[in-house]
mmCIF file of C-alpha atoms and ligand atoms in Angstrom:
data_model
loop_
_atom_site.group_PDB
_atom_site.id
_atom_site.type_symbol
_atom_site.label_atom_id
_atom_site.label_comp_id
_atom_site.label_asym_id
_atom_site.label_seq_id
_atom_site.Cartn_x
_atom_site.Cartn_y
_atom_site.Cartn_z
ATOM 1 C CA UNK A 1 13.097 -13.581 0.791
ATOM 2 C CA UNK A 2 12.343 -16.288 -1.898
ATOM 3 C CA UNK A 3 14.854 -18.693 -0.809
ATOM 4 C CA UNK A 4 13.058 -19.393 2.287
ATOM 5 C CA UNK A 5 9.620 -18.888 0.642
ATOM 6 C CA UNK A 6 6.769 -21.554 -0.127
ATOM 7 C CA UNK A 7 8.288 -21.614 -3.608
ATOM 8 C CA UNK A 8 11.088 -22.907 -5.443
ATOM 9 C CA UNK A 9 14.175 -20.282 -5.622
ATOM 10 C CA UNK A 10 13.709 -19.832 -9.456
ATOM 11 C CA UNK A 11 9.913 -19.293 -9.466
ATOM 12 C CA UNK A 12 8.756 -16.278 -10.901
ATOM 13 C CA UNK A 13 7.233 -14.326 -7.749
ATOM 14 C CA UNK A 14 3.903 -14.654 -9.958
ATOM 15 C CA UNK A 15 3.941 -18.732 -8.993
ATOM 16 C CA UNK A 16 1.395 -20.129 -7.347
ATOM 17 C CA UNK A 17 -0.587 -17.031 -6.524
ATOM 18 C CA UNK A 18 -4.242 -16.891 -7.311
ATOM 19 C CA UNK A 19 -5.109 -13.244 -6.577
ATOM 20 C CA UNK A 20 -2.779 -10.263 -7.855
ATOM 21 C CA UNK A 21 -4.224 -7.172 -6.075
ATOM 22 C CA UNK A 22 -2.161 -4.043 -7.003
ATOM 23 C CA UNK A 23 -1.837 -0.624 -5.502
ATOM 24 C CA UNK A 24 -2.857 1.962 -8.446
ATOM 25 C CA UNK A 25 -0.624 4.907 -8.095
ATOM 26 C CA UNK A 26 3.231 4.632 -8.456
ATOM 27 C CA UNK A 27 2.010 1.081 -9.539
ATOM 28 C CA UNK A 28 -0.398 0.783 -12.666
ATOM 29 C CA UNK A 29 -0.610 4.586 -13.251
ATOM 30 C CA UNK A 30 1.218 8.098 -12.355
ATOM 31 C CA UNK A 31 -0.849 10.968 -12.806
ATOM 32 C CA UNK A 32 -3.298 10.205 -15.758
ATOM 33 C CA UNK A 33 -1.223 7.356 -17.928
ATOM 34 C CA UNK A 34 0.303 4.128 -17.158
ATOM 35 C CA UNK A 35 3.053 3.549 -16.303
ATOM 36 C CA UNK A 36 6.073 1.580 -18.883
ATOM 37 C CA UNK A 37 5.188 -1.724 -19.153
ATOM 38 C CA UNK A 38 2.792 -2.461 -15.833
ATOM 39 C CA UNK A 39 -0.563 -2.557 -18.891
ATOM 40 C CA UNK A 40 0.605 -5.284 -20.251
ATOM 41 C CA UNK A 41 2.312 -7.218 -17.442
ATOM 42 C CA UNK A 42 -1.118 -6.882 -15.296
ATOM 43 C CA UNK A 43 -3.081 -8.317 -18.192
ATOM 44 C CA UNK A 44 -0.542 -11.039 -18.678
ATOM 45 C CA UNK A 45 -0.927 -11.686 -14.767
ATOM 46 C CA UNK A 46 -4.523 -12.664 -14.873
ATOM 47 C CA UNK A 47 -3.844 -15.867 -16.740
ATOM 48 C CA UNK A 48 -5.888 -18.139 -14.627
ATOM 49 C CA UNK A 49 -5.433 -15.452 -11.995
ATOM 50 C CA UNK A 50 -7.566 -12.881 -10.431
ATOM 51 C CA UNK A 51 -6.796 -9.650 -11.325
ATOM 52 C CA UNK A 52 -7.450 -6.887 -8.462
ATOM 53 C CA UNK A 53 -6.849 -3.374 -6.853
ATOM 54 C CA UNK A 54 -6.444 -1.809 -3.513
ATOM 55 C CA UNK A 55 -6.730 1.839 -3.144
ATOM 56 C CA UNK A 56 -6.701 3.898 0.251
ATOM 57 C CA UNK A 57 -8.520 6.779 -2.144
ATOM 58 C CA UNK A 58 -11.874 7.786 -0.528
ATOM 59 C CA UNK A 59 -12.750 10.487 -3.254
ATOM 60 C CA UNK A 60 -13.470 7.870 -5.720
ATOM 61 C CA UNK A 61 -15.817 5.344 -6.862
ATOM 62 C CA UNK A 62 -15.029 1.566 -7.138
ATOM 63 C CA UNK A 63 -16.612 2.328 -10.359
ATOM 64 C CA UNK A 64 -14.757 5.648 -11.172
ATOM 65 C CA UNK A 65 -11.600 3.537 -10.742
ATOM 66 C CA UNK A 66 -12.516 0.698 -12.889
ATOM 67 C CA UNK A 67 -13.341 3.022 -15.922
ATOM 68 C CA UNK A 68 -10.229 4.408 -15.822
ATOM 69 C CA UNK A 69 -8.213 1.371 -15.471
ATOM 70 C CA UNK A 70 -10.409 0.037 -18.371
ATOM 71 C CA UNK A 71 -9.760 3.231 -20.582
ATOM 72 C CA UNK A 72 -5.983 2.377 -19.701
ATOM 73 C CA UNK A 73 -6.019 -0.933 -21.147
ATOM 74 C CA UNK A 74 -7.016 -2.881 -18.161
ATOM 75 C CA UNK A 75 -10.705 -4.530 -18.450
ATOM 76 C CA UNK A 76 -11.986 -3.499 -15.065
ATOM 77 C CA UNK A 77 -15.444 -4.085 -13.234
ATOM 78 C CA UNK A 78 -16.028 -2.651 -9.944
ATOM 79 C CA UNK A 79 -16.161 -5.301 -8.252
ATOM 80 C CA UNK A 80 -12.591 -5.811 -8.975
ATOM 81 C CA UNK A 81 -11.784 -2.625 -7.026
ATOM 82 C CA UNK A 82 -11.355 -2.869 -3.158
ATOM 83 C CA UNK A 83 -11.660 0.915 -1.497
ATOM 84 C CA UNK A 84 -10.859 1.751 1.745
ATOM 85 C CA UNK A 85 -14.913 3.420 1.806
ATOM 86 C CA UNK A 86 -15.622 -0.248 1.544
ATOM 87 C CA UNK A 87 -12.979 -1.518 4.000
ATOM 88 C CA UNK A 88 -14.370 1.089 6.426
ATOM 89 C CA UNK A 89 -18.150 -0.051 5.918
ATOM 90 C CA UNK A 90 -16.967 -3.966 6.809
ATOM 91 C CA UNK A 91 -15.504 -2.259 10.416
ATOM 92 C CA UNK A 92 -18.584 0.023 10.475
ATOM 93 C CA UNK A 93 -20.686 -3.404 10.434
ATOM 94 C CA UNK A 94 -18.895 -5.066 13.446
ATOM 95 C CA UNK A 95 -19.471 -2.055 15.310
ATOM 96 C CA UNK A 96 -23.118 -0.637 14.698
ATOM 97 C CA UNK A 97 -26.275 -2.609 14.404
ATOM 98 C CA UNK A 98 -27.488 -2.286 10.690
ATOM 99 C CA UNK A 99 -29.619 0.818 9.384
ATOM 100 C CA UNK A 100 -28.212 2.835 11.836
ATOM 101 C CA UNK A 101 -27.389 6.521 10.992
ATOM 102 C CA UNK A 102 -23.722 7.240 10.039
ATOM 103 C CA UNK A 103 -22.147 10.967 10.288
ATOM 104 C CA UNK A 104 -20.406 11.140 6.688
ATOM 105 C CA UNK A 105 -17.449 13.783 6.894
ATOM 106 C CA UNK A 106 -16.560 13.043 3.228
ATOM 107 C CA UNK A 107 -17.141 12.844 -0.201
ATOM 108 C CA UNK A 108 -19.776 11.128 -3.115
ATOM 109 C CA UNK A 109 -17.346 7.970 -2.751
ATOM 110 C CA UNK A 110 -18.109 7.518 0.841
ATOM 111 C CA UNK A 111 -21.992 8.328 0.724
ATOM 112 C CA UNK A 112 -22.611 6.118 -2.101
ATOM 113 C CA UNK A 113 -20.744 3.085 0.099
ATOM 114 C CA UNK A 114 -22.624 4.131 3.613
ATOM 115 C CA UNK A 115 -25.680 3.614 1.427
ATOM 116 C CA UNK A 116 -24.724 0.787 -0.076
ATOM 117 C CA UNK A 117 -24.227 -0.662 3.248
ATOM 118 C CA UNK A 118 -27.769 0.482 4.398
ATOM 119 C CA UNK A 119 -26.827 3.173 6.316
ATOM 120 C CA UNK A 120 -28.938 6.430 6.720
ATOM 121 C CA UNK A 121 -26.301 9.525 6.157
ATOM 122 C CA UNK A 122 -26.657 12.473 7.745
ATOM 123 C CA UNK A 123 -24.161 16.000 8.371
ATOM 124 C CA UNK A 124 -25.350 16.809 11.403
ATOM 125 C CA UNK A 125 -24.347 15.616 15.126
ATOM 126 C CA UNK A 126 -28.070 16.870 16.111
ATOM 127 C CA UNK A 127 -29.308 13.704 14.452
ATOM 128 C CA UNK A 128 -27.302 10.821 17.378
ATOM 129 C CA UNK A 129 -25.569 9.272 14.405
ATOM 130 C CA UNK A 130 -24.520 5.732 16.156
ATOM 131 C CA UNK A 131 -20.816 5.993 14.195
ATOM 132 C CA UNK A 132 -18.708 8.915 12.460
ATOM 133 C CA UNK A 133 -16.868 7.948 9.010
ATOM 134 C CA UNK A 134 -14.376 9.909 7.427
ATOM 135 C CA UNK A 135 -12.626 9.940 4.625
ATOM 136 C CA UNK A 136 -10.950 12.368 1.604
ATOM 137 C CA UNK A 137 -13.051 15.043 -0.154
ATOM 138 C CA UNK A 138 -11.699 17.874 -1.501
ATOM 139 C CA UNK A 139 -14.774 19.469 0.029
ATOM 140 C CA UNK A 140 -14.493 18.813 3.738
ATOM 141 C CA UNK A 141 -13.817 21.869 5.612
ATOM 142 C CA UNK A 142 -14.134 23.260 8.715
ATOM 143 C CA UNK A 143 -18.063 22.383 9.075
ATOM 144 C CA UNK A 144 -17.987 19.244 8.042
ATOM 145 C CA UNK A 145 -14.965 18.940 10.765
ATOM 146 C CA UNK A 146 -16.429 20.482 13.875
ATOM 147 C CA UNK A 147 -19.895 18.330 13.227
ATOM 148 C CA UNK A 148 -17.295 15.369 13.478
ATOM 149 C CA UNK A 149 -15.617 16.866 16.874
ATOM 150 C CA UNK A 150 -19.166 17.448 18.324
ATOM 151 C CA UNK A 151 -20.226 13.869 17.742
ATOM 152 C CA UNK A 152 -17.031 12.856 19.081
ATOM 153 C CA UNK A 153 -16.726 14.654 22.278
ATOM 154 C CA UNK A 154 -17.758 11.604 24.525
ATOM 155 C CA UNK A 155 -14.822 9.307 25.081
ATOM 156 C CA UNK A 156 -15.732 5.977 23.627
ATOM 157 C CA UNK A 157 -14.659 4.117 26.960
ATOM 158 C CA UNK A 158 -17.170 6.472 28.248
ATOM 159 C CA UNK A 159 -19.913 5.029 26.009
ATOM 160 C CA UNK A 160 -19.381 7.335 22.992
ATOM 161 C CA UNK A 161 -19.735 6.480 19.466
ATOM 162 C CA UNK A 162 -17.379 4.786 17.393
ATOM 163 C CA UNK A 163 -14.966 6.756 14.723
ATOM 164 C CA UNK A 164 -13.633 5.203 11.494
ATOM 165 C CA UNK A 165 -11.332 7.048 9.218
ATOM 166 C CA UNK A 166 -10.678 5.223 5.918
ATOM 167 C CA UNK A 167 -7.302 6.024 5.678
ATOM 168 C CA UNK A 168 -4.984 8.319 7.142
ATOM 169 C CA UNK A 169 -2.720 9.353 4.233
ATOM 170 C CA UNK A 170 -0.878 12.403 5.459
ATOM 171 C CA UNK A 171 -0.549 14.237 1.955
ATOM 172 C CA UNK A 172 -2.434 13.630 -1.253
ATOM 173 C CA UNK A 173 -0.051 14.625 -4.399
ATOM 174 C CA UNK A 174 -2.074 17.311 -6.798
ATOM 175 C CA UNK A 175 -0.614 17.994 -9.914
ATOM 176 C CA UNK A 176 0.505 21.671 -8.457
ATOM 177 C CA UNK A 177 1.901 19.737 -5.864
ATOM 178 C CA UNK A 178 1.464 17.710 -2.593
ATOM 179 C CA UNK A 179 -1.925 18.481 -0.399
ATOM 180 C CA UNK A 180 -3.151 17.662 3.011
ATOM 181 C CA UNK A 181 -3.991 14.584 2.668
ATOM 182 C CA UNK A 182 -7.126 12.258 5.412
ATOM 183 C CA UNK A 183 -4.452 11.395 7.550
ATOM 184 C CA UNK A 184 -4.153 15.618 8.290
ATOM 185 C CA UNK A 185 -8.171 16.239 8.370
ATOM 186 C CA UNK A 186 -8.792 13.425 10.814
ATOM 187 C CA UNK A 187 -5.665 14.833 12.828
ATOM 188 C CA UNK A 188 -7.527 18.123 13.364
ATOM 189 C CA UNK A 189 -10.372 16.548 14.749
ATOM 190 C CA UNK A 190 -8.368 14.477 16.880
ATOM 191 C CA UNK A 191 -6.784 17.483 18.239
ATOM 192 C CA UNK A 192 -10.262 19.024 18.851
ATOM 193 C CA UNK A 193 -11.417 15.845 20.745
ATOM 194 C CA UNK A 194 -8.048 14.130 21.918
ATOM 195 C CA UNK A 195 -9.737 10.636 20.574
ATOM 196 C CA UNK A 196 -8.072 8.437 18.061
ATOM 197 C CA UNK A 197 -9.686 7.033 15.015
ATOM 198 C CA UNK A 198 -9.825 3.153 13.913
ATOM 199 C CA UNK A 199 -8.360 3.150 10.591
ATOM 200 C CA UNK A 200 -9.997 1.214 7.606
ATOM 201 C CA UNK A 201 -7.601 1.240 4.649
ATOM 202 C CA UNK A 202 -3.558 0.936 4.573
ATOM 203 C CA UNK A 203 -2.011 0.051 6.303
ATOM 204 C CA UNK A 204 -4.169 -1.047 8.615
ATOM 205 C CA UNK A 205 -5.320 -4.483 7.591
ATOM 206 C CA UNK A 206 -9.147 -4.484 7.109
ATOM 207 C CA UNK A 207 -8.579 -3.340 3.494
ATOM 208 C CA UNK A 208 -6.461 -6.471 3.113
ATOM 209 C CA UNK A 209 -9.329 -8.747 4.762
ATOM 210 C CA UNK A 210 -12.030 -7.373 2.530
ATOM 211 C CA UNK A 211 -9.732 -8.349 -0.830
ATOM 212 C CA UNK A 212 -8.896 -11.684 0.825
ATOM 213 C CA UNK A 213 -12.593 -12.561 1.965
ATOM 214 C CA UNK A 214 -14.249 -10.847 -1.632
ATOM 215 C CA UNK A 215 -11.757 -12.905 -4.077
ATOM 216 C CA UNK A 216 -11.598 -16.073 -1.660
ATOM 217 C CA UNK A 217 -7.800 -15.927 -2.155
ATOM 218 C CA UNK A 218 -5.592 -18.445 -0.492
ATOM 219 C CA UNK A 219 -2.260 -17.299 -2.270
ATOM 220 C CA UNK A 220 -2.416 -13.693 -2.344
ATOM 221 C CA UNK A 221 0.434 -11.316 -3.947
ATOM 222 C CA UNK A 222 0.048 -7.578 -3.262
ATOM 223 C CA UNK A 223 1.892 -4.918 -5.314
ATOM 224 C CA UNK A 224 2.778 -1.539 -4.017
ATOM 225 C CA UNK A 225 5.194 1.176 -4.498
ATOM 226 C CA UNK A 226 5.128 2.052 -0.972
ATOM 227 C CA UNK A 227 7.322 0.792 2.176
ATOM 228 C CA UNK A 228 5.018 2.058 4.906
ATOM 229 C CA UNK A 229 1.748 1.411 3.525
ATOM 230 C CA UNK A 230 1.416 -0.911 1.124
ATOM 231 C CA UNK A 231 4.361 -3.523 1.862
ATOM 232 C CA UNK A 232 3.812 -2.837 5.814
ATOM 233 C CA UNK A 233 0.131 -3.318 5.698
ATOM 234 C CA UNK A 234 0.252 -6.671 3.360
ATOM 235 C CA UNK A 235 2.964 -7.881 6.373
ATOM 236 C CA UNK A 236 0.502 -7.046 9.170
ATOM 237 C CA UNK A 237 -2.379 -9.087 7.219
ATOM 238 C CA UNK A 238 0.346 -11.882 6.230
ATOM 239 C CA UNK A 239 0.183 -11.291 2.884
ATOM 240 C CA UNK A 240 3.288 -11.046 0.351
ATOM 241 C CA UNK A 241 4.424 -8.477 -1.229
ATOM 242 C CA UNK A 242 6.028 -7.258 -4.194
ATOM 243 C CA UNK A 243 7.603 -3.345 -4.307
ATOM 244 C CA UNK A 244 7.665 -2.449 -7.465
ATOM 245 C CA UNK A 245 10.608 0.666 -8.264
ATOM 246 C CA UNK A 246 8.468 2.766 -10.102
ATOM 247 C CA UNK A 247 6.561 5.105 -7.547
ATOM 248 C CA UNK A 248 7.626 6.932 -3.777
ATOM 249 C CA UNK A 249 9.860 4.556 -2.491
ATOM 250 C CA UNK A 250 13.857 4.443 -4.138
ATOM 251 C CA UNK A 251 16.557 1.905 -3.668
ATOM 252 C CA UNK A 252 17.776 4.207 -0.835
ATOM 253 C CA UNK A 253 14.512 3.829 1.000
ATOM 254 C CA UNK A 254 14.498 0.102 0.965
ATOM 255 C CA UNK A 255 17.797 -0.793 2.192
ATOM 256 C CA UNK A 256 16.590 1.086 5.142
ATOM 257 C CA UNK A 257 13.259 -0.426 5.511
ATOM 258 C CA UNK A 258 12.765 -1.535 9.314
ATOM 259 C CA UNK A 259 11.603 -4.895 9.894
ATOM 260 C CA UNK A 260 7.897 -5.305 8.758
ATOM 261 C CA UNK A 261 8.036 -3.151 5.795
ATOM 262 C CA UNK A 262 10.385 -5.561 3.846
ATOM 263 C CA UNK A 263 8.648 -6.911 0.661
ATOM 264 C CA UNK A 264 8.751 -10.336 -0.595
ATOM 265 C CA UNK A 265 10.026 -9.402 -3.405
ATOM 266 C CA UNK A 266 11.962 -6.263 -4.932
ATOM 267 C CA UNK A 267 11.165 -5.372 -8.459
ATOM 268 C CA UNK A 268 12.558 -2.374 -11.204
ATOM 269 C CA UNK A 269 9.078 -2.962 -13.264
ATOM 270 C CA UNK A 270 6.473 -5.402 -13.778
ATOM 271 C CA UNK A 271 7.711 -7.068 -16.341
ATOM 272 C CA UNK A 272 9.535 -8.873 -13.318
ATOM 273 C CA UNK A 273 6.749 -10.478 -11.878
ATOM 274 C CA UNK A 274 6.803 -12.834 -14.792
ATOM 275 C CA UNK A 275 10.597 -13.482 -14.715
ATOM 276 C CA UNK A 276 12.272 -16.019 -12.370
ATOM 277 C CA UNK A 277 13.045 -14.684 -9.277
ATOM 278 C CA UNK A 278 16.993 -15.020 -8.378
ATOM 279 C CA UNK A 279 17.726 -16.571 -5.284
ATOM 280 C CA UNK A 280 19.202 -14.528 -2.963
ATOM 281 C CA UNK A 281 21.560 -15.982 -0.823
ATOM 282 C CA UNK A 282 23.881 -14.643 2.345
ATOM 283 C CA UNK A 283 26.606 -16.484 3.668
ATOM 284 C CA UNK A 284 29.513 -14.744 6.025
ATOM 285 C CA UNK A 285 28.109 -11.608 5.755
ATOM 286 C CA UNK A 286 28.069 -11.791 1.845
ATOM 287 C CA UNK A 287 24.669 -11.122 -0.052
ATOM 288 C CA UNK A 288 24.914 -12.880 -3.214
ATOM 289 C CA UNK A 289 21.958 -11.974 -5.850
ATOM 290 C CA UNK A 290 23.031 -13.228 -9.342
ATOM 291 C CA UNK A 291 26.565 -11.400 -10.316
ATOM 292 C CA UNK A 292 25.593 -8.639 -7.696
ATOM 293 C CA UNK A 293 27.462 -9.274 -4.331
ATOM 294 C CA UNK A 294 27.614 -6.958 -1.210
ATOM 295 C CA UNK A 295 29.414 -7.046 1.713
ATOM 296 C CA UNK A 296 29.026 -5.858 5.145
ATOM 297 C CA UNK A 297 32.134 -5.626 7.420
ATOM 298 C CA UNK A 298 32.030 -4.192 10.539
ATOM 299 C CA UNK A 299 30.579 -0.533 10.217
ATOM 300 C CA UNK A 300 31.295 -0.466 5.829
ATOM 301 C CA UNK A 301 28.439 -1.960 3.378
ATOM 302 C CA UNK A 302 30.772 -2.663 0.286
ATOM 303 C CA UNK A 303 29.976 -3.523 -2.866
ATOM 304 C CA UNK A 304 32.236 -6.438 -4.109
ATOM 305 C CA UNK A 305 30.308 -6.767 -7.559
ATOM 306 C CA UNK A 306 28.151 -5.115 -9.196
ATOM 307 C CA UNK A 307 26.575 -7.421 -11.555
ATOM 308 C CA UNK A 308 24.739 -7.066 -14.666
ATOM 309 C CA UNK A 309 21.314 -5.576 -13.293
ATOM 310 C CA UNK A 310 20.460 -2.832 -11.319
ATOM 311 C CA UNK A 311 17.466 -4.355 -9.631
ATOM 312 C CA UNK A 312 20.001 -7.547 -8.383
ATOM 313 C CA UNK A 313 22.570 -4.839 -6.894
ATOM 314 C CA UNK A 314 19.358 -3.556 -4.687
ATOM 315 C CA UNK A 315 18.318 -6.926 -3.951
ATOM 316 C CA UNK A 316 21.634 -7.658 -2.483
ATOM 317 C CA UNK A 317 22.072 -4.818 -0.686
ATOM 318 C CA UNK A 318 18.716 -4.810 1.044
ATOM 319 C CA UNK A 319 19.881 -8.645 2.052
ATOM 320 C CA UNK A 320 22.866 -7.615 3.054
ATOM 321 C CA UNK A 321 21.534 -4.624 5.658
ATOM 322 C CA UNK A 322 18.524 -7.113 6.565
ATOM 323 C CA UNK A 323 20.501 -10.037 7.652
ATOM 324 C CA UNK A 324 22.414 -7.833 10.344
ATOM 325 C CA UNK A 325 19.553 -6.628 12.312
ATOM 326 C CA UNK A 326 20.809 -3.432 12.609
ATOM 327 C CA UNK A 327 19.576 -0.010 11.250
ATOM 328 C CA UNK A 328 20.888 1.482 8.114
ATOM 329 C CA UNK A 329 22.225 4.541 10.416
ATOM 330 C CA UNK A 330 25.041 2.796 11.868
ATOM 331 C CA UNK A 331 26.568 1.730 8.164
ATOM 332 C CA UNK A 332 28.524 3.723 5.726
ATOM 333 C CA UNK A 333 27.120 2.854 2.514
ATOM 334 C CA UNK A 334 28.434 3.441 -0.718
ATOM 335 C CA UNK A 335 27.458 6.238 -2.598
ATOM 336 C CA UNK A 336 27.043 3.491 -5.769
ATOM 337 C CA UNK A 337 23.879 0.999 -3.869
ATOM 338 C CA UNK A 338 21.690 4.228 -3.841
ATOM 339 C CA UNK A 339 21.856 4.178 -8.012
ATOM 340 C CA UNK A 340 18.205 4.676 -9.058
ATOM 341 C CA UNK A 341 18.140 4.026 -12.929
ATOM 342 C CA UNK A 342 14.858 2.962 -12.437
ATOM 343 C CA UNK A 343 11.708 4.836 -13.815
ATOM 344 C CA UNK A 344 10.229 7.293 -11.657
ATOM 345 C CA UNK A 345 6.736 9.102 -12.659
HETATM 346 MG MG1 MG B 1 0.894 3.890 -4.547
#
């Protein structure tokens, strides 16, 4: 937490960082508009600061992205967009010499970054592709599957080729409702070949590397709305985090989050990032966050005050559970710490 952080206990969790890179949905945007308030606080942010994004989304274009953040309010180029495509091409080139021929089970978003990497594409397994990439499309199907499995059937201990998934979201939320997301496609080929994929994008951290090495950042901050992906993934790359209470995750899902998915920083909006950060402070098994204290005795969490903001109530809670070491299952927690007045898409 911020009281044993490089900066002082009242700094605003935007101190001393040089490159903001934000998650986009549940973050910046839900569905097709922004979300309250994160417009204005993300333009604020850049003041002498780079402004960037992170998205595991393989179905779109670093470019795609940045014109819609721009129509949004947020002056965009693509080069300010990190994609997990682009994540998987910087693996791709460890692995494969250059020029070699890629088997592309995806969509436009991944071809155009296999290209730009100077990779041939091709569909087929009939043409010895020296790596298989595979990301989102709402177009892959079963073809584009099996030509995966057939490239794939040599184990790669036994000299086959390497696979790289950009991501392996499970489910991909559709406005009729949630979908299979990578995570499920690349499963089905790993059930047809019993190999597992390298993964590229959260929260794996090669999409972390290539924002770090592309901005040159020495003080990264990473916002997400996501405990086991965005917040776990900055940890593994050693990057902080803010989680920011307007996407998946809910107060109730942080006070349970298991070691390595515990942000830096919890936040009801972004206006926060520009606000000094409380210190947060437990002494004999009291968290103390502002006016909001809770206790933990024995078996009971218990809320001895509630204070005057939600987001300090969660804050002292999660610092509460944390400091024990134990898992949320073995407390009784009060009905009252899982309040979620905060916006939700
Ligand atoms: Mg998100």
């Amino acid at each position: 937490m911020a009281l044993f952080g490089r900066r002082s206990v009242t700094a605003a969790p935007l101190d001393g960082v040089d490159v903001v890179l934000a998650d986009l949905d549940g973050v910046v945007y839900a569905g097709a508009g922004a979300l309250p308030h994160a417009v204005e606080s993300l333009n604020g942010a850049r003041d002498g600061r780079t402004l960037a994004y992170i998205t595991n989304n393989a179905s779109r274009t670093d470019a795609s992205v940045a014109s819609h953040l721009t129509e949004l309010g947020l002056p965009t180029r693509p080069h300010d967009v990190v994609t997990s495509p682009q994540a998987a091409m910087r693996l791709l080139a460890s692995r494969i010499p250059a020029g070699s021929t890629v088997l592309v089970v995806g969509g436009d978003g991944l071809v155009v970054e296999v290209e730009k990497a100077g990779f041939a594409v091709t569909r087929s397994a009939d043409d010895a592709p020296a790596a298989v990439v595979q990301g989102f499309a709402p177009e892959v199907g079963w073809t584009q599957l099996a030509e995966a499995a057939f490239a794939l059937k040599v184990p790669e201990e036994e000299g086959g080729i390497p696979w790289i998934a950009t991501n392996t979201d499970w489910t991909i939320p559709q406005s009729r409702g949630i979908a299979p997301g990578n995570g499920t496609l690349v499963s089905a080929v790993h059930t047809a070949v019993g190999r597992l994929a390298t993964v590229a994008g959260k929260p794996e951290v090669p999409i972390f590397q290539e924002a770090v090495s592309r901005f040159q950042a020495q003080h990264p901050l990473f916002l997400g709305d996501r405990l086991d992906t965005d917040i776990l993934g900055a940890s593994r790359a050693g990057i902080e985090s803010a989680l920011v209470l307007t996407g998946i995750d809910r107060p109730k899902h942080v006070l349970a989050a298991p070691e390595g998915s515990r942000p830096t920083y919890i936040l009801g909006d972004l206006r926060e990032l520009h606000e000094p950060y409380p210190e947060v402070r437990v002494a004999d098994c009291v968290a103390t966050v502002r006016g909001a204290r809770v206790q933990i005795d024995g078996p009971d969490v218990r809320i001895l005050s509630e204070g005057d903001r939600p987001v300090d109530l969660v804050r002292a809670g999660a610092a509460a559970i944390w400091s024990t070491g134990r898992a949320i299952y073995g407390f009784r927690i009060p009905e009252r710490l899982y309040a979620d007045p905060f916006h939700r898409p």
